Coordinates of C-alpha atoms and ligand atoms in Angstrom, one line a residue:
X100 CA 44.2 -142.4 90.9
X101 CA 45.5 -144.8 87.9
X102 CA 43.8 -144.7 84.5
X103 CA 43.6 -148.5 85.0
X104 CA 43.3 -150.6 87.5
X105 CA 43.8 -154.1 87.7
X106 CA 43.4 -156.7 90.2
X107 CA 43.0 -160.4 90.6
X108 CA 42.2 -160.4 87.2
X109 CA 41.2 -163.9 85.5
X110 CA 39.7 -164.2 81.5
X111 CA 38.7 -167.7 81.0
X112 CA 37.4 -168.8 77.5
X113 CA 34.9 -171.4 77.3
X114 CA 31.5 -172.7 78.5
X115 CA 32.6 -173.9 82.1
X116 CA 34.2 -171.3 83.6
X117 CA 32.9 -171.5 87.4
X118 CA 34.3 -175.0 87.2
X119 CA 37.2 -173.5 85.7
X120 CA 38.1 -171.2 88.1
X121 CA 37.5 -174.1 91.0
X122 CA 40.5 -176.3 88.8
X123 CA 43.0 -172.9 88.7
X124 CA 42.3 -172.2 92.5
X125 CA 43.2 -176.0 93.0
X126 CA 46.7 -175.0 91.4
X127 CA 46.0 -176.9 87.7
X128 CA 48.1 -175.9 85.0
X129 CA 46.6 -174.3 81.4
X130 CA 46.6 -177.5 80.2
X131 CA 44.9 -179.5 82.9
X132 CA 42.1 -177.3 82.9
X133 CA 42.0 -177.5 78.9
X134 CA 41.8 -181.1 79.3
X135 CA 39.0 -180.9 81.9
X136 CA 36.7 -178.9 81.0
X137 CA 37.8 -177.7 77.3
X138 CA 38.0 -173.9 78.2
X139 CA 41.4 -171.7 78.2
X140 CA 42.8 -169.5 80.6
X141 CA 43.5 -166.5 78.8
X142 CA 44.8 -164.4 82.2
X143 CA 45.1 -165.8 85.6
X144 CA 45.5 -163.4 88.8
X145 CA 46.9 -160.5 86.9
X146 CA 47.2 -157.0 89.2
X147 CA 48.3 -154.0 87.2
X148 CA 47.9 -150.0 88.1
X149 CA 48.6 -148.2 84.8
X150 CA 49.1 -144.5 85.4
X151 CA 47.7 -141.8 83.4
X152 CA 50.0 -140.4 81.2
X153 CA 52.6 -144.0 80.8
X154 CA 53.3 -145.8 78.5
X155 CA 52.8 -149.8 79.9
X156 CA 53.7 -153.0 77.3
X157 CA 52.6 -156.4 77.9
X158 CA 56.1 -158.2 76.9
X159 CA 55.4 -162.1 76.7
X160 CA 55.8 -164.7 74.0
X161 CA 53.0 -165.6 71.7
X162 CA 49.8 -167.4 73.9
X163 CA 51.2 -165.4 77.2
X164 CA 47.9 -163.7 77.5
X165 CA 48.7 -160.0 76.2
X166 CA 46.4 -159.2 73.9
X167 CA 43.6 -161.1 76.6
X168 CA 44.4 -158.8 78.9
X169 CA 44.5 -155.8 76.7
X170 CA 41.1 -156.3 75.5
X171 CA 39.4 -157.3 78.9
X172 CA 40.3 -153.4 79.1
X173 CA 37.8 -152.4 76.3
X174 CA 35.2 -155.0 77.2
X175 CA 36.1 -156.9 73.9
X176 CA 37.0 -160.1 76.6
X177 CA 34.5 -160.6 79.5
X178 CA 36.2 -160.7 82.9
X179 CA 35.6 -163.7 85.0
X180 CA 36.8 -163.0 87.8
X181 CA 38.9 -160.1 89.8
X182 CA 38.2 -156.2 89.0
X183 CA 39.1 -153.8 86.2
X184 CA 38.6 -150.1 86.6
X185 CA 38.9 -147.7 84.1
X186 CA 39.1 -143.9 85.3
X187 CA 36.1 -142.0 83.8
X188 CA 36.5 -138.4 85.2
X189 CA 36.4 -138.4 89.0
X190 CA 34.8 -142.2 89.2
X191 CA 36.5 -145.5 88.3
X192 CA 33.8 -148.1 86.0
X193 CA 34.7 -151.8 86.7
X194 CA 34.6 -153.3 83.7
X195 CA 33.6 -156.3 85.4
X196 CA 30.0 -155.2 86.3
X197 CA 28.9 -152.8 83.5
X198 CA 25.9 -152.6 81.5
X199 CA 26.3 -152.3 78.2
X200 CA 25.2 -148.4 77.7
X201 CA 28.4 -147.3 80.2
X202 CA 30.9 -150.1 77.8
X203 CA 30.1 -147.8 74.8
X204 CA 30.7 -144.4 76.5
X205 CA 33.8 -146.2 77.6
X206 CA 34.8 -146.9 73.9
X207 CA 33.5 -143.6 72.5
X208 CA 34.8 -141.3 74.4
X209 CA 37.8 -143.2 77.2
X210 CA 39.1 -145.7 75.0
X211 CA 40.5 -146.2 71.5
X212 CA 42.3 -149.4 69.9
X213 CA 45.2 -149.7 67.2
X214 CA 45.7 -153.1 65.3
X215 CA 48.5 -154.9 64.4
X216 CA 46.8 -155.0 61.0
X217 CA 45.7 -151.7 60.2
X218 CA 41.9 -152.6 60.3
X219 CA 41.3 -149.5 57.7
X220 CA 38.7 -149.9 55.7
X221 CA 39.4 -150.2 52.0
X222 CA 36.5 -148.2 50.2
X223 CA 36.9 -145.0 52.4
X224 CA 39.6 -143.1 51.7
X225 CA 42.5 -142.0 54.3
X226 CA 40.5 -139.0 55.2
X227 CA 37.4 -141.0 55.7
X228 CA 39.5 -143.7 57.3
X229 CA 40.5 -141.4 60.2
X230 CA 37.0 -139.3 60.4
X231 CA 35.0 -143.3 60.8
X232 CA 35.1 -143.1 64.7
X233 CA 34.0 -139.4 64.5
X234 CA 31.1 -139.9 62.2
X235 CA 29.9 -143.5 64.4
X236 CA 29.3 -140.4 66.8
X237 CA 27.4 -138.1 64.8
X238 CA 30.0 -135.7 64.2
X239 CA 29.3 -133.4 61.1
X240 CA 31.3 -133.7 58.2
X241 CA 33.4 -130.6 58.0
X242 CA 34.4 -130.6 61.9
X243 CA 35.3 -134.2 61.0
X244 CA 37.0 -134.0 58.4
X245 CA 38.6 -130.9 59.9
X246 CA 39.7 -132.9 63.1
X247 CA 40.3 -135.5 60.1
X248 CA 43.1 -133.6 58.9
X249 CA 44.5 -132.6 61.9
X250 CA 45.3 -135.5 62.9
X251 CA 46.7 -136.7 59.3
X252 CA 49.0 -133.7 59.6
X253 CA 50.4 -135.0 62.6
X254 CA 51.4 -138.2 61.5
X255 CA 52.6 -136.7 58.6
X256 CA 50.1 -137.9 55.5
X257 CA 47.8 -134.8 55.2
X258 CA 49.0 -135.0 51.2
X259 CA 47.2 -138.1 51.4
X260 CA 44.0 -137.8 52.2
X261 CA 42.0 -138.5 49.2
X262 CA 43.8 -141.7 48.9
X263 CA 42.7 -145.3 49.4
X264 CA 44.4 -147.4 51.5
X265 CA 45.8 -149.7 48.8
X266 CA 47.9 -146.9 47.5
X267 CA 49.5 -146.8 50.9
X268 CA 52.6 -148.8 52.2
X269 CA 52.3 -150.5 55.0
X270 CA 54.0 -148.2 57.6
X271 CA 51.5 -145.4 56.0
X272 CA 48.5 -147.5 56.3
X273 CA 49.7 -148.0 60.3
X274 CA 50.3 -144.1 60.1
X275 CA 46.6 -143.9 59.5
X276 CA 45.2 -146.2 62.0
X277 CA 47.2 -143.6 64.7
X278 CA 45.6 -141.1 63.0
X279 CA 42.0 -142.5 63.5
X280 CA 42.8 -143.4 67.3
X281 CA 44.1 -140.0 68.1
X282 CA 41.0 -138.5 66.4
X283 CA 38.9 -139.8 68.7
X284 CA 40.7 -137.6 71.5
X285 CA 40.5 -140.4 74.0
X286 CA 42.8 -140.3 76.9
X287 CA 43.5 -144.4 76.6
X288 CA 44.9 -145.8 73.8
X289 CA 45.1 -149.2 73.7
X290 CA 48.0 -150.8 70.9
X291 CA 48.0 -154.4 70.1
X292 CA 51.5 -155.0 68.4
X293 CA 50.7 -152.3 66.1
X294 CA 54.0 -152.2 64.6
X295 CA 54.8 -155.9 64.4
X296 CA 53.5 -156.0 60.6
X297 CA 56.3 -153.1 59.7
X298 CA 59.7 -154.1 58.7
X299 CA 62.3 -152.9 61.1
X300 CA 63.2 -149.9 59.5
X301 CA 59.8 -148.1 59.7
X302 CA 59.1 -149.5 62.7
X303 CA 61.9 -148.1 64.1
X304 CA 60.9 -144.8 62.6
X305 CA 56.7 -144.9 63.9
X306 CA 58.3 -145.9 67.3
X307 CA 60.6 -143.1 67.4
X308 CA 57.6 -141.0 66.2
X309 CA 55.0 -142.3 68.9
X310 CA 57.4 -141.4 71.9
X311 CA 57.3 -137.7 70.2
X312 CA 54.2 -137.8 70.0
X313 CA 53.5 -139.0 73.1
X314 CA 55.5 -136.1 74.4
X315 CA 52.6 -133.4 74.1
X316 CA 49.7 -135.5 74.0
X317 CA 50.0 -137.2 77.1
X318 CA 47.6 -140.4 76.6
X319 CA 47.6 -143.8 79.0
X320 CA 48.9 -145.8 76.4
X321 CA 48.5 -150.0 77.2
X322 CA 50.7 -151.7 74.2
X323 CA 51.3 -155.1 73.9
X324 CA 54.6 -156.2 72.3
X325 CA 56.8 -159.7 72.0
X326 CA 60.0 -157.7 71.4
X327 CA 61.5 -156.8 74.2
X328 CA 63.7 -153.9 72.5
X329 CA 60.7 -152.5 71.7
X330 CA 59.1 -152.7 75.2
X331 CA 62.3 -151.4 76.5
X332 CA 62.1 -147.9 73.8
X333 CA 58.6 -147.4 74.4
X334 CA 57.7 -148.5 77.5
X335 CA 57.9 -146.3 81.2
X336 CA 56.8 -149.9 82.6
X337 CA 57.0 -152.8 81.3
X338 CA 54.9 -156.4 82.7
X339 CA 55.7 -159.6 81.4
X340 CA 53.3 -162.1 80.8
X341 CA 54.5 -165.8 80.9
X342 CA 51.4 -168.3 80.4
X343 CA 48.2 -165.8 81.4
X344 CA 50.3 -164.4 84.8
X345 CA 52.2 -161.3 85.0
X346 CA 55.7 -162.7 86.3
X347 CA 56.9 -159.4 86.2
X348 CA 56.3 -156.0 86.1
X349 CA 58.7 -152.7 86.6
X350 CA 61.0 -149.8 84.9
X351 CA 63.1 -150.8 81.8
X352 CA 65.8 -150.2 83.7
X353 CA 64.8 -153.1 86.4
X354 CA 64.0 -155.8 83.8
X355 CA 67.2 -155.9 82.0
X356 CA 69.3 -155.6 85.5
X357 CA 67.2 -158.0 87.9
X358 CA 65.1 -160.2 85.7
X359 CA 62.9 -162.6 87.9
X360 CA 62.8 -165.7 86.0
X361 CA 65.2 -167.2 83.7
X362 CA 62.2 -166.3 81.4
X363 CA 62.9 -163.0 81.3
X364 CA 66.4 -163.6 81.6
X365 CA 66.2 -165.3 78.0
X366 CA 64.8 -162.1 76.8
X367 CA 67.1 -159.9 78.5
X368 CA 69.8 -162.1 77.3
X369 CA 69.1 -160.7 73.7
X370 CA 68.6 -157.3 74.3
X371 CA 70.3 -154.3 73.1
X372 CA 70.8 -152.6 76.7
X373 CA 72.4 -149.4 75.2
X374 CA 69.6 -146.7 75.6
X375 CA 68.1 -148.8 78.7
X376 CA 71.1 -148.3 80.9
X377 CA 72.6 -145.5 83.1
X378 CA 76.1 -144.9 84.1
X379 CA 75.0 -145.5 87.5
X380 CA 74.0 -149.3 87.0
X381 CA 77.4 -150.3 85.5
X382 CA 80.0 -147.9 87.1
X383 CA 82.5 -149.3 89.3
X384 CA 82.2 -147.8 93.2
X385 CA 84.3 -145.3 93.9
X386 CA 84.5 -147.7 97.4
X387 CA 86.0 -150.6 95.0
X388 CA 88.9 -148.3 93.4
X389 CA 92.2 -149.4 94.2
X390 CA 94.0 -147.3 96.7
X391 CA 97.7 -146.1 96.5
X392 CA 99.7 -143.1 97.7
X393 CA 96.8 -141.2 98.4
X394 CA 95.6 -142.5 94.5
X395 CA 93.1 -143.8 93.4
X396 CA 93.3 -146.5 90.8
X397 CA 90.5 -145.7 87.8
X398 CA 91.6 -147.8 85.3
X399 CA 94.1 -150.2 85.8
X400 CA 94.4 -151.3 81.8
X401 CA 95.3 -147.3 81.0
X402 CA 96.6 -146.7 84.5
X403 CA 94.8 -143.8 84.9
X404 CA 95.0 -142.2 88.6
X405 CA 92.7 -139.5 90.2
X406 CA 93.6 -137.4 93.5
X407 CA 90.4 -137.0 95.0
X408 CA 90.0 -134.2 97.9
X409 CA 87.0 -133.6 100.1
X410 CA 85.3 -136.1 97.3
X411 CA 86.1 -134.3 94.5
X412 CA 88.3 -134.9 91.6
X413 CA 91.1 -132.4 91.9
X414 CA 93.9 -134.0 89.4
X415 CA 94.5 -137.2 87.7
X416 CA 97.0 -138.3 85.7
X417 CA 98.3 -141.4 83.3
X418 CA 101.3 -143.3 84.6
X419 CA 104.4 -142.8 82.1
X420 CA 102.3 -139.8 80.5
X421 CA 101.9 -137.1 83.0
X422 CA 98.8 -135.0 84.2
X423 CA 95.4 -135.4 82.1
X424 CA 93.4 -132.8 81.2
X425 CA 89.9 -133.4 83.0
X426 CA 86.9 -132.1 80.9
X427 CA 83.0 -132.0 82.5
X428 CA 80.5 -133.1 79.8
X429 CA 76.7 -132.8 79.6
X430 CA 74.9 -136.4 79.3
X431 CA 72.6 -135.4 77.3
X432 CA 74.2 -133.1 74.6
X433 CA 75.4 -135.8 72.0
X434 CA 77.7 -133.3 70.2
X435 CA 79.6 -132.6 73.1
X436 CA 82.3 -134.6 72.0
X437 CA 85.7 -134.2 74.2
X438 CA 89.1 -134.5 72.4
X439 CA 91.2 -137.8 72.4
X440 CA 93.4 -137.6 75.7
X441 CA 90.9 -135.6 77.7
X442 CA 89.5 -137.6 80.7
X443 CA 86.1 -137.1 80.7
X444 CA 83.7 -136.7 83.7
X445 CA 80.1 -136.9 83.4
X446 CA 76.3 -137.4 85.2
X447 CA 76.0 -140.8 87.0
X448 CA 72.7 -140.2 84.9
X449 CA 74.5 -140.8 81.3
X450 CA 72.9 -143.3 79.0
X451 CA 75.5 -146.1 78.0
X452 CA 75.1 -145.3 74.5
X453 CA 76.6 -141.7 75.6
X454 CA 79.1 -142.9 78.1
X455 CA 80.7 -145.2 75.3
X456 CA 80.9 -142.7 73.4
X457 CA 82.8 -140.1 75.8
X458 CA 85.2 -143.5 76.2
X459 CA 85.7 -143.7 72.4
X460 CA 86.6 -140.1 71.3
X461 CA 88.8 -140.2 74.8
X462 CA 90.3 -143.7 74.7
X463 CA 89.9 -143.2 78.5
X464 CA 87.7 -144.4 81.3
X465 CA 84.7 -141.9 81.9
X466 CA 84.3 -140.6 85.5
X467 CA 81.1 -140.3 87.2
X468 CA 80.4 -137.4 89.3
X469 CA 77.5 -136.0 91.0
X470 CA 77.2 -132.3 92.6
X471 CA 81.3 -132.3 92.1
X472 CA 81.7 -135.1 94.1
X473 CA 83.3 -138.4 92.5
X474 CA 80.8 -141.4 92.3
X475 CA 82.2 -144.0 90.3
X476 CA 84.0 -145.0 87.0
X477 CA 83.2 -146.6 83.9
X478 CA 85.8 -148.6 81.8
X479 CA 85.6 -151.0 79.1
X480 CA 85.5 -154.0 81.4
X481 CA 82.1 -152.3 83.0
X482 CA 80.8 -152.0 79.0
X483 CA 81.7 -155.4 77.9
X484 CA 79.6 -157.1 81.2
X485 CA 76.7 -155.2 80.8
X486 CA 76.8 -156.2 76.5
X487 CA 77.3 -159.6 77.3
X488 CA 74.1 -159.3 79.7
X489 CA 75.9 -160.8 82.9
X490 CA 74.6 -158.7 85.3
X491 CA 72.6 -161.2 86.0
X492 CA 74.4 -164.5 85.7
X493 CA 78.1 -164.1 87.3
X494 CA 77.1 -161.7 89.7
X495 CA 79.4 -158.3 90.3
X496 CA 82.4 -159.2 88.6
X497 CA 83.0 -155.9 86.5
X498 CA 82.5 -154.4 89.4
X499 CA 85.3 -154.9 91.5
Ligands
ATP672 N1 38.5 -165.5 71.9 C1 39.2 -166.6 72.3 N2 38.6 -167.8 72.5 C2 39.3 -168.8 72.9 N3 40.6 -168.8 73.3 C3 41.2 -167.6 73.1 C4 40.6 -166.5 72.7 N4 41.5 -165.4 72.6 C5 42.6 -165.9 73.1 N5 42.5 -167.3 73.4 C6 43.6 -168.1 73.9 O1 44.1 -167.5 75.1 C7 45.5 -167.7 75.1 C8 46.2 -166.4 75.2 O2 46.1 -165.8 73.9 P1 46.5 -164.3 73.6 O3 46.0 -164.0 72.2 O4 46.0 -163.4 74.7 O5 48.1 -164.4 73.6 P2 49.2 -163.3 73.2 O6 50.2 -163.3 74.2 O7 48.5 -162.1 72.8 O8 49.7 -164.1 71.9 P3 50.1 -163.5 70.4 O9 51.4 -162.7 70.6 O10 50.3 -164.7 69.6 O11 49.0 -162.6 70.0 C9 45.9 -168.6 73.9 O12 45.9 -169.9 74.3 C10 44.7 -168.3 72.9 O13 44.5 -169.4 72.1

């Protein structure tokens, strides 16, 4: 069962919206319904399942319809047409028909928002800051302020709890507004460009600290973003909204290798794809390896050769330099570092922030092997077409 469910979903804003719906049934663009009838379309048709437990960012440029979508999700946009389901337990509340008393169990106890602009109110201090949502529900002050603190401790400000939020920088002040929305120990977090305000040095930081945190607390996080770097870090799925619609919607991995539109192309075109791509996705087949005496050919700039029996790597050597020593290193254990000359062999799993580096302390291809057996091989050529982001615009190249 998803934590949220999505389907057919359309938020119109305006006064006319049955004859609004007619006009985007009839195929009419934004603007020809603006023109008709003076409403916007703030999401057309959108179907999204959001999993308990992911992380899902709305990617789109600015009036794509992410933050419309995001807060049809707390009730803070009406729904005009299609469902929305929010898991509650063992039942599912559609958003679209719910009285008012089941919207604020949904937002007191399912559901909790972060702002891009902190939203903290300036005469409480930090600790009252975070405690607001817990007092709004009749907590009493020392549990509060005990869960208060808790929370503060986690996002590393508990010094700074009889603060105001004027003595706070910026990344702090967004530090606290975490702190009040994990306070209120709902499973759904909902995160509208919280870190878009930050300069890209603590943002960088409270990103790296919400996928730790993340880690143990497990929450169905929906976070809308217009950096796609930043969807690619955070997110286990990303969907990308171009003019209300979802155009598309899938694993980091995915977007940056088959993007659907030249839309997402642009974006992908100026993406960092070095913690978004495996080994696997660049490699060169072991299939397309040039054959030769029984060889085979793994890097024809370094003429490096490999024997391979029963699929496995048993010797390979240098042409003009004799045998190379062959050296099996972890993907994940970044201070495995193999000595210059050693050819190094690796997960088909490895990141291709890792596997550039195995090819930088080696000066040699990297080989790709899975349960012994010899999958593929990386080499600069393989680097230097993903970089340049033409997976998607000159085919397989690299790759044979
Ligand atoms: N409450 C509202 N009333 C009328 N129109 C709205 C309302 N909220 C959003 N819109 C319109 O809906 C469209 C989508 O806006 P939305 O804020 O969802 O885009 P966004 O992708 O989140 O953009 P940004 O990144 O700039 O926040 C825009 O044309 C916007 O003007």
């Amino acid at each position: 069962m998803p934590a949220i469910s999505i389907r057919n979903l359309d938020v119109i804003f305006g006064q006319q919206i049955t004859d609004s719906l007619k006009l985007l049934d009839q195929g009419k663009s934004r603007q020809e319904i603006i023109d008709a009838t003076g409403d916007v379309v703030g999401v057309q048709n959108a179907s999204l399942d959001i999993e308990e437990g992911e992380i899902c960012v709305l990617m789109g440029l600015s009036g794509s319809g992410k933050s419309s979508l995001l807060r049809a999700v707390n009730g803070l946009n009406a729904i005009s047409r299609g469902e929305l389901l929010v898991q509650d337990g063992e039942r599912m509340i559609d958003l679209a028909n719910c009285d008012e008393k089941t919207l604020r169990h949904l937002r007191a106890k399912r559901i909790s928002m972060v702002f891009q602009k902190f939203a903290l109110m300036p005469w409480l201090k930090v600790i009252d800051n975070v405690a607001y949502g817990l007092e709004v529900m009749g907590m009493n002050k020392n549990d509060r302020h005990k869960k208060a603190m808790e929370q503060l401790d986690m996002v590393g400000l508990a010094d700074w709890k009889d603060k105001y939020p004027h003595e706070l920088s910026g990344g702090m002040q967004q530090r606290v507004g975490l702190a009040r929305a994990f306070a209120m120990d709902s499973d759904i977090l909902l995160m509208d460009e919280p870190f878009s305000a930050l300069d890209p040095l603590i943002r960088h930081q409270l990103q790296e600290e919400l996928i730790t945190l993340q880690k143990s607390l497990n929450k169905t996080i929906l976070f809308v973003s217009h950096d796609l770097d930043e969807a690619l870090k955070i997110g286990s799925r990303i969907a990308i909204m171009e003019s209300a619609r979802i155009i598309q919607c899938g694993a980091p991995a995915d977007i940056v290798l088959n993007p659907a539109t030249p839309y997402v192309e642009n974006f992908v075109a100026h993406t960092n794809p070095l913690n978004v791509l495996e080994g696997h996705t660049l490699m060169t087949e072991v299939e397309a390896l040039e054959q030769q005496d029984g060889r085979l050919l793994a890097d024809p700039h370094h003429q490096v050769w490999l024997t391979v029996e029963e699929g496995k790597v048993a010797a390979a050597e240098m042409n003009g330099s004799g045998p190379l020593k062959l050296q099996y290193c972890e993907a994940d254990q970044d201070n495995q570092i193999p000595a210059c000359g050693t050819l190094a062999m690796t997960s088909p799993k490895v990141s291709m922030r890792r596997a550039i580096e195995l090819c930088y302390s080696t000066e040699l291809p990297v080989i790709l092997v899975e349960n012994g057996k010899l999958e593929g091989v990386l080499c600069d050529q393989n680097f230097y077409h993903a970089l340049l982001g033409k997976h998607f615009t000159t085919g397989d190249s690299a790759k044979t």
